[in-house]
Short mmCIF file of C-alpha atoms in Angstrom, two decimals:
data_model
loop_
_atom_site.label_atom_id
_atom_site.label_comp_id
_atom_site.label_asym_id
_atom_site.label_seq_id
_atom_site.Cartn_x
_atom_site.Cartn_y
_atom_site.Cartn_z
CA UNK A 29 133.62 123.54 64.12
CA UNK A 30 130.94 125.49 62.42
CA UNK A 31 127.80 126.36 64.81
CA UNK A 32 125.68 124.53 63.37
CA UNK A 33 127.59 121.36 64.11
CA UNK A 34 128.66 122.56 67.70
CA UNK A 35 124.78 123.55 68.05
CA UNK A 36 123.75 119.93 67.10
CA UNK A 37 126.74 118.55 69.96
CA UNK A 38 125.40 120.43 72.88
CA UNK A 39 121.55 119.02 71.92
CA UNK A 40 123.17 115.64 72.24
CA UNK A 41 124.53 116.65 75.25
CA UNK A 42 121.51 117.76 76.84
CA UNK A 43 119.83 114.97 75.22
CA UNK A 44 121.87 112.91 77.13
CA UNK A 45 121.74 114.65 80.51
CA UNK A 46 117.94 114.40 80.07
CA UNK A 47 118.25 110.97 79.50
CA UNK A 48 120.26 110.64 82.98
CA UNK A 49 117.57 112.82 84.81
CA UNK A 50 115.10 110.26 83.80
CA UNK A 51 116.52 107.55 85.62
CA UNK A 52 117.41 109.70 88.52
CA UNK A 53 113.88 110.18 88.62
CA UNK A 54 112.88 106.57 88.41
CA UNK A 55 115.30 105.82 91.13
CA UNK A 56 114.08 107.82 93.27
CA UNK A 57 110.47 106.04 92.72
CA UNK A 58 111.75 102.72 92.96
CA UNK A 59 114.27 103.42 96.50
CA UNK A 60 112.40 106.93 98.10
CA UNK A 61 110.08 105.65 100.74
CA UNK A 62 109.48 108.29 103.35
CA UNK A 63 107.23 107.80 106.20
CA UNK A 64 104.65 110.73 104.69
CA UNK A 65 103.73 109.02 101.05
CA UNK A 66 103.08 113.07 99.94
CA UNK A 67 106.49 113.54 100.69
CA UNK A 68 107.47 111.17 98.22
CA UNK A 69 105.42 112.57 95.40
CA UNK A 70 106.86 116.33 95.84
CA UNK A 71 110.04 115.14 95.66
CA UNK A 72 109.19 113.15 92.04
CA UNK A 73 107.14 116.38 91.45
CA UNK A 74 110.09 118.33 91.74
CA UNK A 75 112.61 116.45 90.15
CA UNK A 76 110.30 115.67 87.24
CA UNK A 77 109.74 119.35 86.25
CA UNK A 78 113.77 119.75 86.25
CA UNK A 79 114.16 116.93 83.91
CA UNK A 80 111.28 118.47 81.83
CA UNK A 81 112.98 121.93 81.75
CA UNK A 82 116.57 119.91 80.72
CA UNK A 83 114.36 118.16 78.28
CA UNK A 84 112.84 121.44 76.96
CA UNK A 85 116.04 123.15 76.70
CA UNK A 86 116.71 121.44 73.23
CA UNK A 87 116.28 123.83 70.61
CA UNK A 88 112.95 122.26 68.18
CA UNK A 89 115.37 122.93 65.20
CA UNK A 90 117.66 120.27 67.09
CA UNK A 91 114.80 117.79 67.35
CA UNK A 92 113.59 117.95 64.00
CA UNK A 93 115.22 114.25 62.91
CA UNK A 94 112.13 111.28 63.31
CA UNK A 95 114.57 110.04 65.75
CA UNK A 96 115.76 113.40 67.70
CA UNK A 97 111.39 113.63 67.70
CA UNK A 98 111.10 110.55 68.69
CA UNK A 99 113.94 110.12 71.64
CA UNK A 100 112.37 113.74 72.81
CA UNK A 101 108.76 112.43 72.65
CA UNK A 102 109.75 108.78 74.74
CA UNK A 103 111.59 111.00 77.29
CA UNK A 104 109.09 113.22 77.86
CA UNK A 105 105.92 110.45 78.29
CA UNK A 106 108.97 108.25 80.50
CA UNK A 107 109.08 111.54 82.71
CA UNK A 108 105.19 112.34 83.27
CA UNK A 109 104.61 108.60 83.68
CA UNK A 110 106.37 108.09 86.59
CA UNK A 111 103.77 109.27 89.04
CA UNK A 112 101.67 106.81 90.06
CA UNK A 113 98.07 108.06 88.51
CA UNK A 114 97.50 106.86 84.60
CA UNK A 115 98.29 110.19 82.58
CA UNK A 116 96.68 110.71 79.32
CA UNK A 117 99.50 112.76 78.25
CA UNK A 118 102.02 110.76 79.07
CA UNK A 119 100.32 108.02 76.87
CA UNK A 120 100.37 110.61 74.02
CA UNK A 121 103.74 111.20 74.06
CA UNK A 122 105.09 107.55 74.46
CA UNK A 123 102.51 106.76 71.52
CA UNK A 124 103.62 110.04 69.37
CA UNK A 125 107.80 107.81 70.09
CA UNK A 126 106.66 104.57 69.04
CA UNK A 127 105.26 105.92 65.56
CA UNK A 128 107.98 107.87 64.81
CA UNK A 129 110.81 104.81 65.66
CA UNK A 130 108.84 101.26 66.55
CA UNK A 131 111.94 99.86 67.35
CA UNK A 132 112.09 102.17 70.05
CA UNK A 133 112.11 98.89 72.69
CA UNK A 134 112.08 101.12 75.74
CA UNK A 135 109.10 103.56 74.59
CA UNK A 136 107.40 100.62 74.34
CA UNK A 137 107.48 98.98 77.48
CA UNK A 138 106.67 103.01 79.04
CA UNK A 139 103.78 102.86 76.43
CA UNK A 140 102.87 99.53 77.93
CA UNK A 141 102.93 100.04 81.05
CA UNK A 142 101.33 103.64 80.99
CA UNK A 143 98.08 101.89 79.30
CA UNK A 144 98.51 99.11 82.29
CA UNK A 145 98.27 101.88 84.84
CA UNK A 146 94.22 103.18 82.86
CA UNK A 147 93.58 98.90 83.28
CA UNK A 148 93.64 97.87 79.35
CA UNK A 149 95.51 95.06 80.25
CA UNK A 150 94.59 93.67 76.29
CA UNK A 151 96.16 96.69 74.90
CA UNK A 152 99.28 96.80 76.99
CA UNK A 153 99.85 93.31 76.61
CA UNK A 154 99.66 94.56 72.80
CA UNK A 155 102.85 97.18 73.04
CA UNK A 156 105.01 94.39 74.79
CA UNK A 157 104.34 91.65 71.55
CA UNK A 158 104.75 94.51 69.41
CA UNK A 159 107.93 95.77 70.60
CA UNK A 160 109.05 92.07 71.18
CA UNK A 161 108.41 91.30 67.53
CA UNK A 162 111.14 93.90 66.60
CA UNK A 163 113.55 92.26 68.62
CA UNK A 164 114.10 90.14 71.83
CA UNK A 165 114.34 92.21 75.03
CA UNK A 166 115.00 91.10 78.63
CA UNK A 167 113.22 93.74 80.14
CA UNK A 168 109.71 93.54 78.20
CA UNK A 169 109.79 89.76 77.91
CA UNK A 170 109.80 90.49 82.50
CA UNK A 171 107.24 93.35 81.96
CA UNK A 172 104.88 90.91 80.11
CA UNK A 173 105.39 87.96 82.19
CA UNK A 174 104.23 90.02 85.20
CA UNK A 175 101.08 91.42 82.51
CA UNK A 176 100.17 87.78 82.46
CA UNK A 177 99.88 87.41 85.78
CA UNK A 178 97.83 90.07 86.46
CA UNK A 179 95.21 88.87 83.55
CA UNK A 180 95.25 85.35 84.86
CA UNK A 181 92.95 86.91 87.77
CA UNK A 182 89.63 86.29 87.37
CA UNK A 183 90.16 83.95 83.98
CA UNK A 184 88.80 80.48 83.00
CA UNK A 185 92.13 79.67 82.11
CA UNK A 186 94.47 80.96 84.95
CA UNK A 187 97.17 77.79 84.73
CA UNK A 188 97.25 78.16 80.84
CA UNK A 189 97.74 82.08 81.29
CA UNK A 190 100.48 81.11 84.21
CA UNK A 191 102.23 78.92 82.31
CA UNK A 192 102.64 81.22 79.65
CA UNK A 193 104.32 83.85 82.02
CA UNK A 194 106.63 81.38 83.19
CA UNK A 195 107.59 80.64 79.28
CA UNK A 196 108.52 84.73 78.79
CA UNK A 197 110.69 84.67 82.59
CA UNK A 198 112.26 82.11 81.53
CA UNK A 199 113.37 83.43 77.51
CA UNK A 200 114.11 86.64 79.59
CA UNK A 201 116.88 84.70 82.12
CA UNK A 202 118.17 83.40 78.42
CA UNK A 203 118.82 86.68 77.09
CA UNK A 204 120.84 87.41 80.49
CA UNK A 205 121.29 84.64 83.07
CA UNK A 206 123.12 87.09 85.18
CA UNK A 207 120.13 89.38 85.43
CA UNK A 208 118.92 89.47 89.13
CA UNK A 209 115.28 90.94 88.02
CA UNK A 210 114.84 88.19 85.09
CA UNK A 211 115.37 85.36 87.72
CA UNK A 212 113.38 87.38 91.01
CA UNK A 213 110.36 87.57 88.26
CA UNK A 214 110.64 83.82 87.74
CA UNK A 215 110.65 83.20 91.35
CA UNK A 216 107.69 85.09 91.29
CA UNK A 217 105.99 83.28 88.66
CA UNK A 218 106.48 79.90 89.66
CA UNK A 219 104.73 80.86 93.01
CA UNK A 220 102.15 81.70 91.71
CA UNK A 221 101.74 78.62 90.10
CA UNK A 222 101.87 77.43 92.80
CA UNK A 223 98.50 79.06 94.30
CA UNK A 224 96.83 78.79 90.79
CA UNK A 225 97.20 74.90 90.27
CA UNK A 226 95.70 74.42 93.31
CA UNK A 227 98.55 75.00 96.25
CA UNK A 228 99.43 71.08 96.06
CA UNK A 229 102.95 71.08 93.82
CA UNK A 230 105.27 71.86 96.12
CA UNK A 231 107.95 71.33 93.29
CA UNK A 232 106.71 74.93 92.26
CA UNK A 233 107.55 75.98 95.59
CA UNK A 234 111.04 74.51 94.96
CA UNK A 235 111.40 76.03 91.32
CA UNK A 236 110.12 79.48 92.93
CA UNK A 237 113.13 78.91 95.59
CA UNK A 238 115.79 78.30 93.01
CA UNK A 239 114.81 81.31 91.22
CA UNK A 240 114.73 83.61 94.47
CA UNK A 241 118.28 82.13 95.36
CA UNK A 242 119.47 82.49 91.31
CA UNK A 243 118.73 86.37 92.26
CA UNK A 244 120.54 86.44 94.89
CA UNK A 245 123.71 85.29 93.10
CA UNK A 246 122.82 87.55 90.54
CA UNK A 247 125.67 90.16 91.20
CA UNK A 248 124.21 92.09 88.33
CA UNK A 249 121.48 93.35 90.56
CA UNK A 250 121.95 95.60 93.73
CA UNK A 251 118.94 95.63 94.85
CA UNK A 252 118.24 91.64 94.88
CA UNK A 253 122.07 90.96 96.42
CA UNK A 254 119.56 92.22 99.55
CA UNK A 255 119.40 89.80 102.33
CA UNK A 256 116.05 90.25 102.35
CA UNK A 257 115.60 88.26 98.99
CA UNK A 258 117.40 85.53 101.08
CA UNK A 259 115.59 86.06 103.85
CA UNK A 260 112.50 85.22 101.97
CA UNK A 261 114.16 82.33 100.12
CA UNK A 262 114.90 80.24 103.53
CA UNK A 263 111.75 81.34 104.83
CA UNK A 264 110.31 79.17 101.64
CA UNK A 265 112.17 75.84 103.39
CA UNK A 266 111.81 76.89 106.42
CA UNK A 267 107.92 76.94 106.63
CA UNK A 268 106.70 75.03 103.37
CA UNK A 269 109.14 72.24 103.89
CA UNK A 270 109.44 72.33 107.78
CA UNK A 271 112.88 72.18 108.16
CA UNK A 272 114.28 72.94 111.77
CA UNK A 273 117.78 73.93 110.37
CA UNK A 274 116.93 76.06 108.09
CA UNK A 275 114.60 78.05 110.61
CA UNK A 276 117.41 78.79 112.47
CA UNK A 277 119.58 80.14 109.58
CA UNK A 278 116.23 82.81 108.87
CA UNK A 279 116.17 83.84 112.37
CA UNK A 280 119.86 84.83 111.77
CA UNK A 281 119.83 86.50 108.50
CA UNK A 282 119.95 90.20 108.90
CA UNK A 283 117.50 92.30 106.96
CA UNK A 284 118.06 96.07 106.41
CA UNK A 285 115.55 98.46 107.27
CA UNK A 286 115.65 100.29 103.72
CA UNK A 287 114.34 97.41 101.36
CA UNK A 288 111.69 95.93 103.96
CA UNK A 289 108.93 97.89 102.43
CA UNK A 290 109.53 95.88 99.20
CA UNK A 291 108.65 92.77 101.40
CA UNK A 292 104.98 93.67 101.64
CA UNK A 293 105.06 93.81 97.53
CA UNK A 294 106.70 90.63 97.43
CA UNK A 295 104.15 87.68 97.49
CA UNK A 296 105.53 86.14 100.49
CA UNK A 297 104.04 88.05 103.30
CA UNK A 298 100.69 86.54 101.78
CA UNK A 299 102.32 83.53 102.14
CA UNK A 300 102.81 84.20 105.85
CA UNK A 301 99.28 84.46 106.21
CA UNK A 302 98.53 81.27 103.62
CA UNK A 303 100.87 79.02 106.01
CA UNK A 304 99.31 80.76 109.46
CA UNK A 305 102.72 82.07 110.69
CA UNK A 306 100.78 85.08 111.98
CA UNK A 307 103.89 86.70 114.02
CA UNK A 308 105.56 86.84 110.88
CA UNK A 309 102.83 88.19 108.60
CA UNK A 310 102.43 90.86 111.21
CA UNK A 311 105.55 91.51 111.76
CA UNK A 312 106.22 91.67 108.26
CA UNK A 313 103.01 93.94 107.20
CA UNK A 314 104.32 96.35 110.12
CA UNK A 315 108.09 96.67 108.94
CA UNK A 316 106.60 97.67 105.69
CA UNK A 317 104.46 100.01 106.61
CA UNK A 318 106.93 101.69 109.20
CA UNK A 319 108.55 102.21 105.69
CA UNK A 320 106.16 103.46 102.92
CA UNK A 321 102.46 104.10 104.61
CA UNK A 322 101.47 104.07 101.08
CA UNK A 323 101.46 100.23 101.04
CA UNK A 324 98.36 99.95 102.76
CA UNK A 325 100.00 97.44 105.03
CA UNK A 326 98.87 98.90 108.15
CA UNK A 327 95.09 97.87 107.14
CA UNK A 328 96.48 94.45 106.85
CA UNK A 329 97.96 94.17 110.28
CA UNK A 330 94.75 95.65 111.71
CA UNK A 331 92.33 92.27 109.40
CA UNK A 332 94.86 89.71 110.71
CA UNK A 333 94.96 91.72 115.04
CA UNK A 334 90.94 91.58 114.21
CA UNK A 335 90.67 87.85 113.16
CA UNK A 336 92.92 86.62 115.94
CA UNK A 337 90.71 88.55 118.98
CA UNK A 338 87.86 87.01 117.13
CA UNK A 339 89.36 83.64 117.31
CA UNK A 340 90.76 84.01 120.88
CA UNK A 341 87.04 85.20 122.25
CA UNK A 342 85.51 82.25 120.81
CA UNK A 343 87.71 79.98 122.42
CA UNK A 344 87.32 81.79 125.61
CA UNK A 345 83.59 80.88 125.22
CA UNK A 346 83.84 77.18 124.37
CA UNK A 347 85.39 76.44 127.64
CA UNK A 348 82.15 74.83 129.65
CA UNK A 349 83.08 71.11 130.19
CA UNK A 350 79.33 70.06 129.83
CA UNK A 351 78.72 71.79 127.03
CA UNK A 352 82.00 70.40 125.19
CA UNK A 353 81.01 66.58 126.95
CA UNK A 354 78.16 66.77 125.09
CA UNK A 355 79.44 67.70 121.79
CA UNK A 356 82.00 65.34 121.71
CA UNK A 357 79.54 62.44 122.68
CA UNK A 358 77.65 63.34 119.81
CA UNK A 359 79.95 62.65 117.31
CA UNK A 360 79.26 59.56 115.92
CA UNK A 361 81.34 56.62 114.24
CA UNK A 362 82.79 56.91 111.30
CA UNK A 363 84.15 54.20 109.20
CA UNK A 364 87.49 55.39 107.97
CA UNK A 365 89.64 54.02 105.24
CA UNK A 366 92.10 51.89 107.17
CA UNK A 367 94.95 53.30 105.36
CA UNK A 368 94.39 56.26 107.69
CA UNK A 369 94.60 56.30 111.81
CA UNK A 370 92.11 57.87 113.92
CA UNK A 371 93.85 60.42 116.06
CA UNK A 372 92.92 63.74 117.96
CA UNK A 373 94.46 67.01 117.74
CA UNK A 374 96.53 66.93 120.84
CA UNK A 375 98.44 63.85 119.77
CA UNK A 376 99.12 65.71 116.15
CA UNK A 377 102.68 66.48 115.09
CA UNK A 378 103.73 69.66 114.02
CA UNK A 379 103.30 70.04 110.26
CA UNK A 380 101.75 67.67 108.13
CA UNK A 381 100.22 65.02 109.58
CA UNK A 382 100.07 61.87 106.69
CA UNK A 383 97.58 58.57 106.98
CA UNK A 384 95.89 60.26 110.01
CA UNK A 385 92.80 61.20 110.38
CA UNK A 386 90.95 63.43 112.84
CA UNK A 387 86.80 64.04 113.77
CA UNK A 388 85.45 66.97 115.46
CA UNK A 389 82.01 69.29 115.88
CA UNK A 390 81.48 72.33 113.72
CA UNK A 391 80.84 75.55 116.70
CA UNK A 392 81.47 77.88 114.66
CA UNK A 393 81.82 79.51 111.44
CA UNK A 394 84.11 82.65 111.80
CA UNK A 395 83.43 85.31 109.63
CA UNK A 396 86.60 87.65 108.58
CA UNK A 397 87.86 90.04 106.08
CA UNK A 398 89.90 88.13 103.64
CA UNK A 399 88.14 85.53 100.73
CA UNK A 400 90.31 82.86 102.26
CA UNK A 401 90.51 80.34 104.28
CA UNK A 402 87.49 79.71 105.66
CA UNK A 403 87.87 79.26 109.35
CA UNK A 404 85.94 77.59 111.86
CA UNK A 405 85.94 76.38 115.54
CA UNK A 406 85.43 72.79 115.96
CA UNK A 407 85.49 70.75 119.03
CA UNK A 408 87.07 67.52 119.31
CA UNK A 409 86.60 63.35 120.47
CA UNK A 410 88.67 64.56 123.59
CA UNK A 411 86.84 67.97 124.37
CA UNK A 412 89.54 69.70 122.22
CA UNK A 413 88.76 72.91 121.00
CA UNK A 414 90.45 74.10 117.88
CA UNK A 415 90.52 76.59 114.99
CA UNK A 416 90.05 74.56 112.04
CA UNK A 417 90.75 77.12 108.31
CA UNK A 418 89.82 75.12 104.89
CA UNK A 419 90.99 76.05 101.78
CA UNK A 420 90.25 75.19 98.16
CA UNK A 421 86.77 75.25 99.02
CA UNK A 422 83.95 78.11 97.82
CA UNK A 423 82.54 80.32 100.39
CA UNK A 424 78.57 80.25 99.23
CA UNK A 425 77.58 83.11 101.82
CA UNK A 426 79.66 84.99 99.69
CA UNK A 427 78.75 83.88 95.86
CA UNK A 428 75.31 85.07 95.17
CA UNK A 429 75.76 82.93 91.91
CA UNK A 430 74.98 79.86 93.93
CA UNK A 431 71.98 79.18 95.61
CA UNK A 432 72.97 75.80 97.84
CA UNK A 433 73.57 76.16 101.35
CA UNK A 434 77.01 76.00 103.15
CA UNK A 435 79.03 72.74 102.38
CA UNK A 436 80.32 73.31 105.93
CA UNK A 437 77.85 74.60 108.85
CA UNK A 438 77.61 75.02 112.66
CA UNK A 439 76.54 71.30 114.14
CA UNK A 440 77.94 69.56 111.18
CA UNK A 441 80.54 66.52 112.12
CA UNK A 442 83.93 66.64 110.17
CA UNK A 443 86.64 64.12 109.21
CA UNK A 444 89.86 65.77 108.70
CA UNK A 445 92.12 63.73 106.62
CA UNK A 446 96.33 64.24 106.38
CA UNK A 447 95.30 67.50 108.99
CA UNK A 448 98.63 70.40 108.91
CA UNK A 449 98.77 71.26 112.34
CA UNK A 450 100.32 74.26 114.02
CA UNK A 451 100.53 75.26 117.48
CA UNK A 452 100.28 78.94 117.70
CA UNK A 453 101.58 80.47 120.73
CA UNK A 454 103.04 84.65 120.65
CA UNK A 455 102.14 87.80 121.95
CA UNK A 456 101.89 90.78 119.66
CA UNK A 457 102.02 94.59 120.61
CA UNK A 458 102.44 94.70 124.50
CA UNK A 459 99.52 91.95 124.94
CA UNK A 460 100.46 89.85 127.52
CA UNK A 461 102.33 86.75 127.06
CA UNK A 462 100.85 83.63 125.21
CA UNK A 463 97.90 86.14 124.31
CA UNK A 464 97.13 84.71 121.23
CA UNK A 465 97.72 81.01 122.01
CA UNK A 466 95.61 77.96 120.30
CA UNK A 467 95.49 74.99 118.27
CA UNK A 468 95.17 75.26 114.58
CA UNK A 469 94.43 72.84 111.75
CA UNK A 470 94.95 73.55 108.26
CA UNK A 471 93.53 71.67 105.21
CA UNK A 472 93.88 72.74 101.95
CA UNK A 473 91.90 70.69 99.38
CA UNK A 474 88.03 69.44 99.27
CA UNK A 475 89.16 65.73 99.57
CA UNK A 476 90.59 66.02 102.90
CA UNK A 477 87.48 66.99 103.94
CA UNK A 478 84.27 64.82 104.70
CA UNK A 479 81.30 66.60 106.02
CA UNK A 480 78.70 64.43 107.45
CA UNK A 481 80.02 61.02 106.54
CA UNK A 482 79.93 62.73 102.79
CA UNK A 483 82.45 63.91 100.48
CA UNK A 484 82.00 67.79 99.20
CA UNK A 485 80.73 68.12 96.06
CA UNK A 486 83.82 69.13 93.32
CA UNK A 487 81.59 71.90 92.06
CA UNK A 488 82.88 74.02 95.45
CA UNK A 489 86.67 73.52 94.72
CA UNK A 490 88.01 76.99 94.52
CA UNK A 491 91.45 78.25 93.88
CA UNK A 492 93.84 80.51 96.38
CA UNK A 493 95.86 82.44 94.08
CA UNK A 494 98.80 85.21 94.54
CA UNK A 495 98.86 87.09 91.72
CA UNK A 496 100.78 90.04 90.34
CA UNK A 497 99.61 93.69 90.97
CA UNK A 498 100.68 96.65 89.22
CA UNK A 499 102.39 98.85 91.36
CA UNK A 500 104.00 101.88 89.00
#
């Protein structure tokens, strides 16, 4: 072998070795969650500038080929992007790949998701359709689905923009049905769906659970053959569609320690919070952060530890029998449909509560960290106080785009039609027992909802939405 030929073997060798370093590298990103977030960067620091000297070991006579420039260019943008801070020259670099080899699928989806990282959502939505036009690709038709998403926020036309992520998760599964990512990022997208259309379809619920438990099967995928994916499934049945049984197969499903971190990422915490299982919110926001501090997830625990004390010190106050006699005597008749029967909230079944309807006093309107709900404590016909948390409907206090008042205000007189009702009842963090322990009432849409003996105006519908977040 001459050495010209043997010198153009051991490039391809290192070629390939650099090649393996990079997705050493990413694996470490994707797994590495030590309890100091620093920690995690030096150790992608460290690694990266070893794959960077591999990478640099290649003779430039040996990379002289468009596609020797090219593979060298891709690897070297793939490397520097890894850290979580846009880099302008990793953009360079993946840019410099794509022109020298466009059907370079994967410097595409690096280039796309390196211009994600500066926020030109437009642009990166651009390298995905480009690179997709060259050829179908499981991987990019995910990356884009999750792009959608993310550019559904804030748009006029969130359920069009939805819909259209759904279309690309689904033409990734049929590229590979066996690919646990393609279905997890289905599961994903038909939740959100859900929250975008209004939080009223709970057949997207069901098509999001399918998907979750289609990853599960997916023995192409370590890291969704997790319990925790299943964990998450049955909590889907277990709290949307209030099914005893089920509840007791989630408390029994074990969940390792090393993925929980990927929990708080995973829309379903939020759902936690959406459905008021605050135990499991908290405990969920507090696994993760016990595993990567970088998610941010201790803030979360400390909004939702902060809105119950607020909640519990209210009804501490509200506790006066003559004051509460004379709210309740001040309610006055109402003259409800007579498809629905009048009730009160401590004759309310757990869950939904359909053809009933219940009236109460507005005390209070809490104010809290999140956009949604919008909570309040309201008194009831029988004295009952309760926390009462309305969704679907715009916060004005908080819109300086509208000038009416509150649709919902302390002293006004509510009918609460098909209430969800929850007793909550736990102790969190060495409080005492049944610290945090009241009635709570759920309603999610502007038509359950008469204020007044009126119905709110449809101008202050609002939609709850879970949407995705780029986390590199």
């Amino acid at each position: 072998m001459s050495n010209q030929s043997q010198g153009e073997v051991d490039a391809a060798n290192v070629m390939a070795s650099a090649m393996k370093a990079a997705e050493d590298l990413y694996n470490i990103r994707e797994t590495y969650f030590p309890s100091n977030p620093d920690d995690k960067i030096s150790r992608l620091q460290a690694h990266s500038d070893l794959a960077l000297n591999l990478l640099d070991s290649i003779p430039s006579e040996q990379r002289k080929l468009p596609m020797q420039r090219a593979t060298y260019e891709y690897l070297r943008g793939k490397i520097l992007d890894v850290f979580p801070e846009y880099r302008k020259e990793a953009e360079d670099h993946l840019s410099k790949a794509v022109k020298l080899s466009p059907s370079l699928a994967d410097a595409w989806l690096c280039l796309g998701n390196c211009i994600w990282k500066k926020g030109d959502l437009p642009s990166a939505k651009n390298c995905f359709t480009l690179a997709l036009s060259k050829g179908p690709n499981k991987k990019i038709l995910s990356q884009l689905s999750m792009l959608e998403r993310r550019m559904a926020q804030g748009a006029e036309n969130q359920a069009d923009i939805v819909e259209e992520s759904i279309k690309h998760a689904k033409e990734a599964i049929m590229l590979d049905v066996k690919d646990g990512n393609s279905w997890y990022n289905l599961g994903n997208a038909c939740l959100t769906c859900f929250f975008v259309t209004g939080a009223w379809d709970h057949s997207k619920l069901l098509q999001s659970l399918k998907a979750y438990q289609n990853a599960v099967c997916a023995r192409s995928n370590k890291f969704l053959m997790n319990p925790l994916v299943t964990w998450l499934s049955v909590y889907v049945y277990a709290c949307v569609l209030d099914t005893s049984s089920l509840r007791v197969l989630f408390h029994s499903l074990p969940i390792r320690m090393s993925m929980i971190s990927l929990c708080y990422q995973n829309p379903f915490i939020q759902v936690n919070k959406y459905l008021e299982n605050y135990e499991r919110a908290l405990s969920g926001f507090e696994a993760a952060a016990s595993r990567d501090p970088g998610l941010n997830s201790t803030e979360e625990v400390r909004k939702i530890v902060n809105l119950l004390d607020k909640l519990e010190s209210l009804l501490r106050g509200q506790t006066k029998a003559k004051r509460l006699n004379s709210l309740a005597s001040s309610l006055a008749a109402v003259n409800l449909n007579p498809s629905y029967r009048k009730a009160t909230v401590g004759i309310l079944s757990d869950g939904l509560n359909k053809k009933v309807a219940i009236i109460g006093k507005v005390l209070f309107f809490v104010k809290h960290e999140n956009v949604a709900p919008l909570y309040y404590l309201v008194c009831d016909t029988d004295q009952s106080c309760y926390v009462l948390s309305v969704y679907g409907i715009r916060d004005e206090a908080c819109d300086i785009e509208i000038k009416d008042p509150l649709q919902i205000k302390e002293g006004d007189q509510l009918t609460l039609l098909e209430p969800n009702y929850r007793d909550v009842d736990f102790s969190w963090n060495g409080k005492v027992c049944a610290a945090y322990r009241f009635n709570s009432v759920r309603v999610d849409f502007l038509e359950q909802v008469i204020v007044n003996g009126k119905a709110i105006s449809s101008t202050q519908a609002v939609r709850t939405a879970i949407l995705a977040q780029h986390k590199p």
